Amino acid sequence: MKSFGEIIKKAREENSYILRHVGAELDIDQAIISKFERGERKPTKEQVIKFAKFFELNKNDLLIAWLSDKIVYDLINESLAEQALKVAEKKIQYLKAQNNE
């Protein structure tokens, strides 16, 4: 399971792009992209979509990696994280069902 940062770094290296080039194409500072790759900073959803389009990556897969990173980094040191995730999943299902009525 690769993180968002690992995925975009691999895509950048496979395309032989330097950070400066990616930054110019996406209008994102190269230092910020470097921090994304190292997991030191989190992109916005809009930035994730830009990366997916630029590198021709599956948008949903990249969004899932991004969302899962957000959840993991918030919960990694919580002893009740796994139970909280199970409850959250049920809440999501419940709220979606309420919205569809």
CSV table of N, CA, C and O in Angstrom, one decimal:
chain,number,residue,atom,x,y,z
A,1,MET,N,0.8,-1.2,0.0
A,1,MET,CA,0.0,0.0,0.0
A,1,MET,C,0.9,1.2,0.0
A,1,MET,O,1.5,1.5,1.0
A,2,LYS,N,0.9,1.9,-1.1
A,2,LYS,CA,1.7,3.1,-1.2
A,2,LYS,C,1.0,4.3,-0.8
A,2,LYS,O,-0.2,4.4,-1.0
A,3,SER,N,1.7,5.3,-0.3
A,3,SER,CA,1.1,6.5,0.1
A,3,SER,C,1.0,7.4,-1.1
A,3,SER,O,1.6,7.1,-2.2
A,4,PHE,N,0.2,8.5,-1.0
A,4,PHE,CA,0.0,9.4,-2.1
A,4,PHE,C,1.4,9.9,-2.6
A,4,PHE,O,1.7,9.9,-3.8
A,5,GLY,N,2.2,10.3,-1.6
A,5,GLY,CA,3.6,10.8,-1.9
A,5,GLY,C,4.4,9.8,-2.7
A,5,GLY,O,5.1,10.2,-3.7
A,6,GLU,N,4.4,8.5,-2.3
A,6,GLU,CA,5.2,7.5,-3.0
A,6,GLU,C,4.7,7.3,-4.4
A,6,GLU,O,5.5,7.1,-5.3
A,7,ILE,N,3.4,7.4,-4.6
A,7,ILE,CA,2.8,7.2,-5.9
A,7,ILE,C,3.2,8.3,-6.9
A,7,ILE,O,3.6,8.0,-8.0
A,8,ILE,N,3.1,9.6,-6.4
A,8,ILE,CA,3.5,10.6,-7.3
A,8,ILE,C,5.0,10.7,-7.6
A,8,ILE,O,5.4,11.1,-8.7
A,9,LYS,N,5.8,10.4,-6.6
A,9,LYS,CA,7.2,10.4,-6.8
A,9,LYS,C,7.6,9.3,-7.8
A,9,LYS,O,8.4,9.6,-8.7
A,10,LYS,N,7.0,8.1,-7.7
A,10,LYS,CA,7.3,7.1,-8.6
A,10,LYS,C,6.9,7.5,-10.0
A,10,LYS,O,7.6,7.3,-11.0
A,11,ALA,N,5.7,8.1,-10.2
A,11,ALA,CA,5.2,8.5,-11.5
A,11,ALA,C,6.2,9.6,-12.0
A,11,ALA,O,6.5,9.6,-13.2
A,12,ARG,N,6.6,10.5,-11.2
A,12,ARG,CA,7.5,11.6,-11.7
A,12,ARG,C,8.8,11.0,-12.1
A,12,ARG,O,9.3,11.3,-13.2
A,13,GLU,N,9.4,10.0,-11.3
A,13,GLU,CA,10.7,9.4,-11.7
A,13,GLU,C,10.5,8.5,-12.9
A,13,GLU,O,11.5,8.5,-13.8
A,14,GLU,N,9.4,7.8,-13.1
A,14,GLU,CA,9.2,7.0,-14.3
A,14,GLU,C,9.2,7.8,-15.5
A,14,GLU,O,9.5,7.4,-16.6
A,15,ASN,N,8.7,9.1,-15.4
A,15,ASN,CA,8.6,10.0,-16.5
A,15,ASN,C,9.8,10.8,-16.7
A,15,ASN,O,9.9,11.7,-17.6
A,16,SER,N,10.8,10.6,-15.8
A,16,SER,CA,12.1,11.4,-15.8
A,16,SER,C,11.8,12.9,-15.7
A,16,SER,O,12.5,13.7,-16.4
A,17,TYR,N,10.8,13.3,-14.9
A,17,TYR,CA,10.5,14.7,-14.7
A,17,TYR,C,11.3,15.2,-13.5
A,17,TYR,O,11.3,14.4,-12.5
A,18,ILE,N,11.8,16.4,-13.5
A,18,ILE,CA,12.3,17.0,-12.3
A,18,ILE,C,11.2,17.8,-11.6
A,18,ILE,O,10.2,18.1,-12.2
A,19,LEU,N,11.4,18.0,-10.4
A,19,LEU,CA,10.4,18.7,-9.6
A,19,LEU,C,10.0,20.0,-10.2
A,19,LEU,O,8.8,20.4,-10.2
A,20,ARG,N,11.0,20.7,-10.7
A,20,ARG,CA,10.7,22.1,-11.3
A,20,ARG,C,9.7,22.0,-12.5
A,20,ARG,O,8.8,22.8,-12.6
A,21,HIS,N,9.9,20.9,-13.3
A,21,HIS,CA,9.0,20.7,-14.4
A,21,HIS,C,7.5,20.4,-14.0
A,21,HIS,O,6.6,21.0,-14.5
A,22,VAL,N,7.4,19.5,-13.0
A,22,VAL,CA,6.1,19.2,-12.5
A,22,VAL,C,5.4,20.4,-11.9
A,22,VAL,O,4.2,20.7,-12.1
A,23,GLY,N,6.2,21.1,-11.1
A,23,GLY,CA,5.7,22.3,-10.4
A,23,GLY,C,5.2,23.4,-11.4
A,23,GLY,O,4.1,24.0,-11.3
A,24,ALA,N,5.9,23.6,-12.5
A,24,ALA,CA,5.5,24.5,-13.5
A,24,ALA,C,4.3,24.1,-14.2
A,24,ALA,O,3.4,24.9,-14.5
A,25,GLU,N,4.2,22.8,-14.5
A,25,GLU,CA,3.0,22.3,-15.2
A,25,GLU,C,1.7,22.4,-14.4
A,25,GLU,O,0.6,22.6,-14.9
A,26,LEU,N,1.9,22.2,-13.1
A,26,LEU,CA,0.7,22.1,-12.2
A,26,LEU,C,0.5,23.4,-11.4
A,26,LEU,O,-0.5,23.5,-10.7
A,27,ASP,N,1.4,24.4,-11.6
A,27,ASP,CA,1.4,25.6,-10.9
A,27,ASP,C,1.4,25.4,-9.4
A,27,ASP,O,0.6,26.0,-8.6
A,28,ILE,N,2.3,24.5,-9.0
A,28,ILE,CA,2.5,24.2,-7.5
A,28,ILE,C,4.0,24.3,-7.3
A,28,ILE,O,4.8,23.8,-8.1
A,29,ASP,N,4.4,25.0,-6.3
A,29,ASP,CA,5.8,25.2,-6.0
A,29,ASP,C,6.6,23.9,-5.8
A,29,ASP,O,6.0,23.0,-5.2
A,30,GLN,N,7.7,23.8,-6.4
A,30,GLN,CA,8.5,22.5,-6.4
A,30,GLN,C,8.8,22.1,-5.0
A,30,GLN,O,8.9,20.9,-4.7
A,31,ALA,N,9.0,23.0,-4.1
A,31,ALA,CA,9.3,22.6,-2.7
A,31,ALA,C,8.1,22.0,-2.0
A,31,ALA,O,8.3,21.0,-1.2
A,32,ILE,N,6.9,22.4,-2.4
A,32,ILE,CA,5.7,21.9,-1.9
A,32,ILE,C,5.5,20.5,-2.4
A,32,ILE,O,5.2,19.5,-1.7
A,33,ILE,N,5.8,20.3,-3.7
A,33,ILE,CA,5.7,18.9,-4.3
A,33,ILE,C,6.6,18.0,-3.6
A,33,ILE,O,6.3,16.8,-3.3
A,34,SER,N,7.8,18.4,-3.3
A,34,SER,CA,8.8,17.6,-2.6
A,34,SER,C,8.3,17.2,-1.3
A,34,SER,O,8.5,16.1,-0.8
A,35,LYS,N,7.6,18.1,-0.6
A,35,LYS,CA,7.1,17.8,0.7
A,35,LYS,C,5.9,16.8,0.6
A,35,LYS,O,5.7,15.9,1.4
A,36,PHE,N,5.1,16.9,-0.5
A,36,PHE,CA,4.1,15.9,-0.7
A,36,PHE,C,4.7,14.6,-0.9
A,36,PHE,O,4.2,13.6,-0.3
A,37,GLU,N,5.8,14.5,-1.7
A,37,GLU,CA,6.4,13.2,-1.9
A,37,GLU,C,7.0,12.6,-0.6
A,37,GLU,O,7.0,11.4,-0.5
A,38,ARG,N,7.5,13.4,0.3
A,38,ARG,CA,8.0,12.9,1.5
A,38,ARG,C,7.0,12.7,2.6
A,38,ARG,O,7.3,12.3,3.7
A,39,GLY,N,5.7,13.1,2.3
A,39,GLY,CA,4.7,13.0,3.3
A,39,GLY,C,4.7,14.0,4.4
A,39,GLY,O,4.1,13.9,5.5
A,40,GLU,N,5.4,15.1,4.1
A,40,GLU,CA,5.6,16.2,5.1
A,40,GLU,C,4.5,17.2,5.0
A,40,GLU,O,4.3,18.1,5.9
A,41,ARG,N,3.7,17.2,3.9
A,41,ARG,CA,2.6,18.1,3.7
A,41,ARG,C,1.6,17.4,2.9
A,41,ARG,O,1.9,16.5,2.1
A,42,LYS,N,0.3,17.7,3.1
A,42,LYS,CA,-0.8,17.1,2.5
A,42,LYS,C,-1.4,18.0,1.4
A,42,LYS,O,-1.7,19.2,1.7
A,43,PRO,N,-1.6,17.5,0.2
A,43,PRO,CA,-2.2,18.3,-0.9
A,43,PRO,C,-3.7,18.4,-0.6
A,43,PRO,O,-4.4,17.7,0.1
A,44,THR,N,-4.3,19.4,-1.4
A,44,THR,CA,-5.8,19.5,-1.4
A,44,THR,C,-6.3,18.5,-2.4
A,44,THR,O,-5.6,17.9,-3.2
A,45,LYS,N,-7.6,18.3,-2.3
A,45,LYS,CA,-8.3,17.4,-3.2
A,45,LYS,C,-8.1,17.9,-4.7
A,45,LYS,O,-7.8,17.0,-5.5
A,46,GLU,N,-8.2,19.2,-4.9
A,46,GLU,CA,-8.0,19.7,-6.2
A,46,GLU,C,-6.6,19.4,-6.7
A,46,GLU,O,-6.4,19.1,-7.9
A,47,GLN,N,-5.6,19.5,-5.9
A,47,GLN,CA,-4.2,19.2,-6.3
A,47,GLN,C,-4.0,17.7,-6.6
A,47,GLN,O,-3.3,17.4,-7.5
A,48,VAL,N,-4.7,16.9,-5.8
A,48,VAL,CA,-4.6,15.4,-6.1
A,48,VAL,C,-5.2,15.2,-7.5
A,48,VAL,O,-4.6,14.4,-8.3
A,49,ILE,N,-6.3,15.8,-7.8
A,49,ILE,CA,-6.9,15.6,-9.2
A,49,ILE,C,-5.9,16.1,-10.3
A,49,ILE,O,-5.8,15.5,-11.3
A,50,LYS,N,-5.2,17.2,-10.0
A,50,LYS,CA,-4.3,17.7,-11.0
A,50,LYS,C,-3.1,16.7,-11.2
A,50,LYS,O,-2.7,16.5,-12.3
A,51,PHE,N,-2.6,16.1,-10.1
A,51,PHE,CA,-1.6,15.1,-10.3
A,51,PHE,C,-2.1,13.9,-11.1
A,51,PHE,O,-1.3,13.4,-11.9
A,52,ALA,N,-3.3,13.5,-10.8
A,52,ALA,CA,-3.8,12.3,-11.5
A,52,ALA,C,-3.9,12.6,-13.0
A,52,ALA,O,-3.5,11.8,-13.8
A,53,LYS,N,-4.4,13.8,-13.3
A,53,LYS,CA,-4.5,14.1,-14.7
A,53,LYS,C,-3.1,14.3,-15.4
A,53,LYS,O,-2.9,13.7,-16.5
A,54,PHE,N,-2.2,15.0,-14.7
A,54,PHE,CA,-0.9,15.2,-15.3
A,54,PHE,C,-0.1,13.9,-15.5
A,54,PHE,O,0.5,13.7,-16.6
A,55,PHE,N,-0.1,13.0,-14.6
A,55,PHE,CA,0.6,11.8,-14.7
A,55,PHE,C,-0.2,10.6,-15.3
A,55,PHE,O,0.3,9.5,-15.5
A,56,GLU,N,-1.5,10.9,-15.7
A,56,GLU,CA,-2.4,10.0,-16.3
A,56,GLU,C,-2.6,8.8,-15.4
A,56,GLU,O,-2.5,7.6,-15.8
A,57,LEU,N,-2.8,9.1,-14.1
A,57,LEU,CA,-3.1,8.0,-13.1
A,57,LEU,C,-4.6,7.9,-12.9
A,57,LEU,O,-5.3,8.9,-13.2
A,58,ASN,N,-5.0,6.8,-12.4
A,58,ASN,CA,-6.4,6.6,-12.1
A,58,ASN,C,-6.8,7.6,-11.0
A,58,ASN,O,-6.3,7.5,-9.9
A,59,LYS,N,-7.7,8.5,-11.3
A,59,LYS,CA,-8.1,9.6,-10.3
A,59,LYS,C,-8.6,9.0,-9.0
A,59,LYS,O,-8.2,9.4,-7.9
A,60,ASN,N,-9.5,8.0,-9.1
A,60,ASN,CA,-10.1,7.4,-7.9
A,60,ASN,C,-9.0,6.7,-7.1
A,60,ASN,O,-9.1,6.8,-5.9
A,61,ASP,N,-8.1,6.0,-7.7
A,61,ASP,CA,-7.1,5.3,-7.0
A,61,ASP,C,-6.2,6.3,-6.2
A,61,ASP,O,-5.8,6.1,-5.1
A,62,LEU,N,-5.9,7.4,-6.9
A,62,LEU,CA,-5.1,8.5,-6.2
A,62,LEU,C,-5.8,9.1,-5.1
A,62,LEU,O,-5.3,9.4,-4.0
A,63,LEU,N,-7.1,9.4,-5.3
A,63,LEU,CA,-7.9,10.0,-4.3
A,63,LEU,C,-8.1,9.1,-3.1
A,63,LEU,O,-8.0,9.5,-1.9
A,64,ILE,N,-8.2,7.8,-3.3
A,64,ILE,CA,-8.2,6.8,-2.2
A,64,ILE,C,-6.9,6.8,-1.4
A,64,ILE,O,-7.0,6.8,-0.2
A,65,ALA,N,-5.8,6.8,-2.1
A,65,ALA,CA,-4.5,6.9,-1.4
A,65,ALA,C,-4.4,8.1,-0.6
A,65,ALA,O,-4.0,8.1,0.6
A,66,TRP,N,-4.9,9.3,-1.1
A,66,TRP,CA,-4.8,10.5,-0.4
A,66,TRP,C,-5.7,10.5,0.8
A,66,TRP,O,-5.3,10.9,1.9
A,67,LEU,N,-7.0,10.0,0.6
A,67,LEU,CA,-7.9,10.0,1.8
A,67,LEU,C,-7.4,9.0,2.8
A,67,LEU,O,-7.5,9.3,4.0
A,68,SER,N,-6.9,7.9,2.4
A,68,SER,CA,-6.4,6.9,3.4
A,68,SER,C,-5.2,7.4,4.2
A,68,SER,O,-5.1,7.2,5.4
A,69,ASP,N,-4.4,8.2,3.5
A,69,ASP,CA,-3.2,8.8,4.2
A,69,ASP,C,-3.7,9.8,5.3
A,69,ASP,O,-3.2,9.8,6.4
A,70,LYS,N,-4.8,10.6,4.9
A,70,LYS,CA,-5.3,11.5,5.9
A,70,LYS,C,-5.8,10.8,7.1
A,70,LYS,O,-5.6,11.2,8.3
A,71,ILE,N,-6.5,9.7,6.9
A,71,ILE,CA,-7.1,9.0,8.0
A,71,ILE,C,-6.0,8.3,8.9
A,71,ILE,O,-6.0,8.4,10.1
A,72,VAL,N,-5.1,7.7,8.2
A,72,VAL,CA,-4.0,7.0,8.9
A,72,VAL,C,-3.2,7.9,9.8
A,72,VAL,O,-2.9,7.6,10.9
A,73,TYR,N,-2.8,9.0,9.2
A,73,TYR,CA,-1.9,10.0,10.0
A,73,TYR,C,-2.7,10.6,11.1
A,73,TYR,O,-2.1,10.9,12.1
A,74,ASP,N,-4.0,10.7,11.0
A,74,ASP,CA,-4.8,11.2,12.2
A,74,ASP,C,-4.9,10.2,13.3
A,74,ASP,O,-5.0,10.5,14.4
A,75,LEU,N,-5.0,8.9,12.9
A,75,LEU,CA,-5.3,7.8,13.8
A,75,LEU,C,-4.2,6.9,14.3
A,75,LEU,O,-4.4,6.1,15.2
A,76,ILE,N,-3.0,7.0,13.6
A,76,ILE,CA,-2.0,6.1,13.8
A,76,ILE,C,-1.6,5.8,15.3
A,76,ILE,O,-1.3,4.7,15.7
A,77,ASN,N,-1.7,6.9,16.1
A,77,ASN,CA,-1.2,6.7,17.5
A,77,ASN,C,-2.4,6.5,18.5
A,77,ASN,O,-2.2,6.6,19.7
A,78,GLU,N,-3.6,6.3,17.9
A,78,GLU,CA,-4.8,6.1,18.8
A,78,GLU,C,-5.0,4.6,19.0
A,78,GLU,O,-5.1,3.8,18.1
A,79,SER,N,-5.2,4.3,20.3
A,79,SER,CA,-5.3,2.9,20.6
A,79,SER,C,-6.7,2.3,20.1
A,79,SER,O,-6.8,1.1,19.9
A,80,LEU,N,-7.7,3.2,20.0
A,80,LEU,CA,-9.0,2.7,19.6
A,80,LEU,C,-9.3,3.0,18.1
A,80,LEU,O,-10.4,3.0,17.6
A,81,ALA,N,-8.2,3.2,17.3
A,81,ALA,CA,-8.4,3.6,15.9
A,81,ALA,C,-9.2,2.6,15.1
A,81,ALA,O,-10.1,3.0,14.3
A,82,GLU,N,-8.9,1.3,15.2
A,82,GLU,CA,-9.6,0.3,14.4
A,82,GLU,C,-11.1,0.2,14.7
A,82,GLU,O,-11.9,0.1,13.8
A,83,GLN,N,-11.4,0.3,16.0
A,83,GLN,CA,-12.8,0.3,16.4
A,83,GLN,C,-13.5,1.6,15.9
A,83,GLN,O,-14.6,1.5,15.4
A,84,ALA,N,-12.8,2.7,16.0
A,84,ALA,CA,-13.4,4.0,15.5
A,84,ALA,C,-13.6,3.9,14.0
A,84,ALA,O,-14.7,4.4,13.5
A,85,LEU,N,-12.8,3.3,13.3
A,85,LEU,CA,-13.0,3.2,11.8
A,85,LEU,C,-14.2,2.3,11.5
A,85,LEU,O,-14.9,2.6,10.6
A,86,LYS,N,-14.4,1.3,12.3
A,86,LYS,CA,-15.6,0.4,12.0
A,86,LYS,C,-16.8,1.2,12.3
A,86,LYS,O,-17.8,1.1,11.5
A,87,VAL,N,-16.8,2.0,13.4
A,87,VAL,CA,-18.0,2.8,13.7
A,87,VAL,C,-18.2,3.8,12.6
A,87,VAL,O,-19.3,4.1,12.1
A,88,ALA,N,-17.1,4.5,12.2
A,88,ALA,CA,-17.2,5.5,11.1
A,88,ALA,C,-17.8,4.9,9.8
A,88,ALA,O,-18.6,5.6,9.1
A,89,GLU,N,-17.4,3.7,9.5
A,89,GLU,CA,-17.9,3.1,8.3
A,89,GLU,C,-19.4,2.9,8.4
A,89,GLU,O,-20.2,3.2,7.4
A,90,LYS,N,-19.9,2.5,9.5
A,90,LYS,CA,-21.3,2.3,9.7
A,90,LYS,C,-22.0,3.7,9.6
A,90,LYS,O,-23.1,3.8,9.1
A,91,LYS,N,-21.4,4.7,10.2
A,91,LYS,CA,-22.0,6.0,10.2
A,91,LYS,C,-22.1,6.5,8.7
A,91,LYS,O,-23.1,7.1,8.3
A,92,ILE,N,-21.1,6.3,7.9
A,92,ILE,CA,-21.1,6.7,6.5
A,92,ILE,C,-22.2,6.0,5.8
A,92,ILE,O,-23.0,6.7,5.1
A,93,GLN,N,-22.4,4.7,6.0
A,93,GLN,CA,-23.5,4.0,5.4
A,93,GLN,C,-24.8,4.5,5.8
A,93,GLN,O,-25.7,4.7,5.0
A,94,TYR,N,-25.0,4.8,7.1
A,94,TYR,CA,-26.2,5.3,7.6
A,94,TYR,C,-26.6,6.7,7.0
A,94,TYR,O,-27.7,6.9,6.5
A,95,LEU,N,-25.6,7.6,7.0
A,95,LEU,CA,-25.8,8.9,6.4
A,95,LEU,C,-26.1,8.9,4.9
A,95,LEU,O,-26.9,9.7,4.5
A,96,LYS,N,-25.4,8.0,4.2
A,96,LYS,CA,-25.7,7.9,2.8
A,96,LYS,C,-27.1,7.4,2.5
A,96,LYS,O,-27.8,7.9,1.7
A,97,ALA,N,-27.5,6.5,3.4
A,97,ALA,CA,-28.9,6.0,3.2
A,97,ALA,C,-29.9,7.0,3.6
A,97,ALA,O,-30.9,7.2,2.9
A,98,GLN,N,-29.6,7.9,4.5
A,98,GLN,CA,-30.5,9.0,4.9
A,98,GLN,C,-30.6,10.0,3.8
A,98,GLN,O,-31.7,10.5,3.5
A,99,ASN,N,-29.5,10.3,3.1
A,99,ASN,CA,-29.5,11.2,2.0
A,99,ASN,C,-30.2,10.7,0.8
A,99,ASN,O,-30.7,11.5,0.0
A,100,ASN,N,-30.3,9.4,0.6
A,100,ASN,CA,-30.9,8.8,-0.5
A,100,ASN,C,-32.4,8.7,-0.4
A,100,ASN,O,-33.1,8.3,-1.3
A,101,GLU,N,-33.0,8.9,0.8
A,101,GLU,CA,-34.4,8.8,1.1
A,101,GLU,C,-35.2,10.0,0.6
A,101,GLU,O,-34.8,11.0,0.4
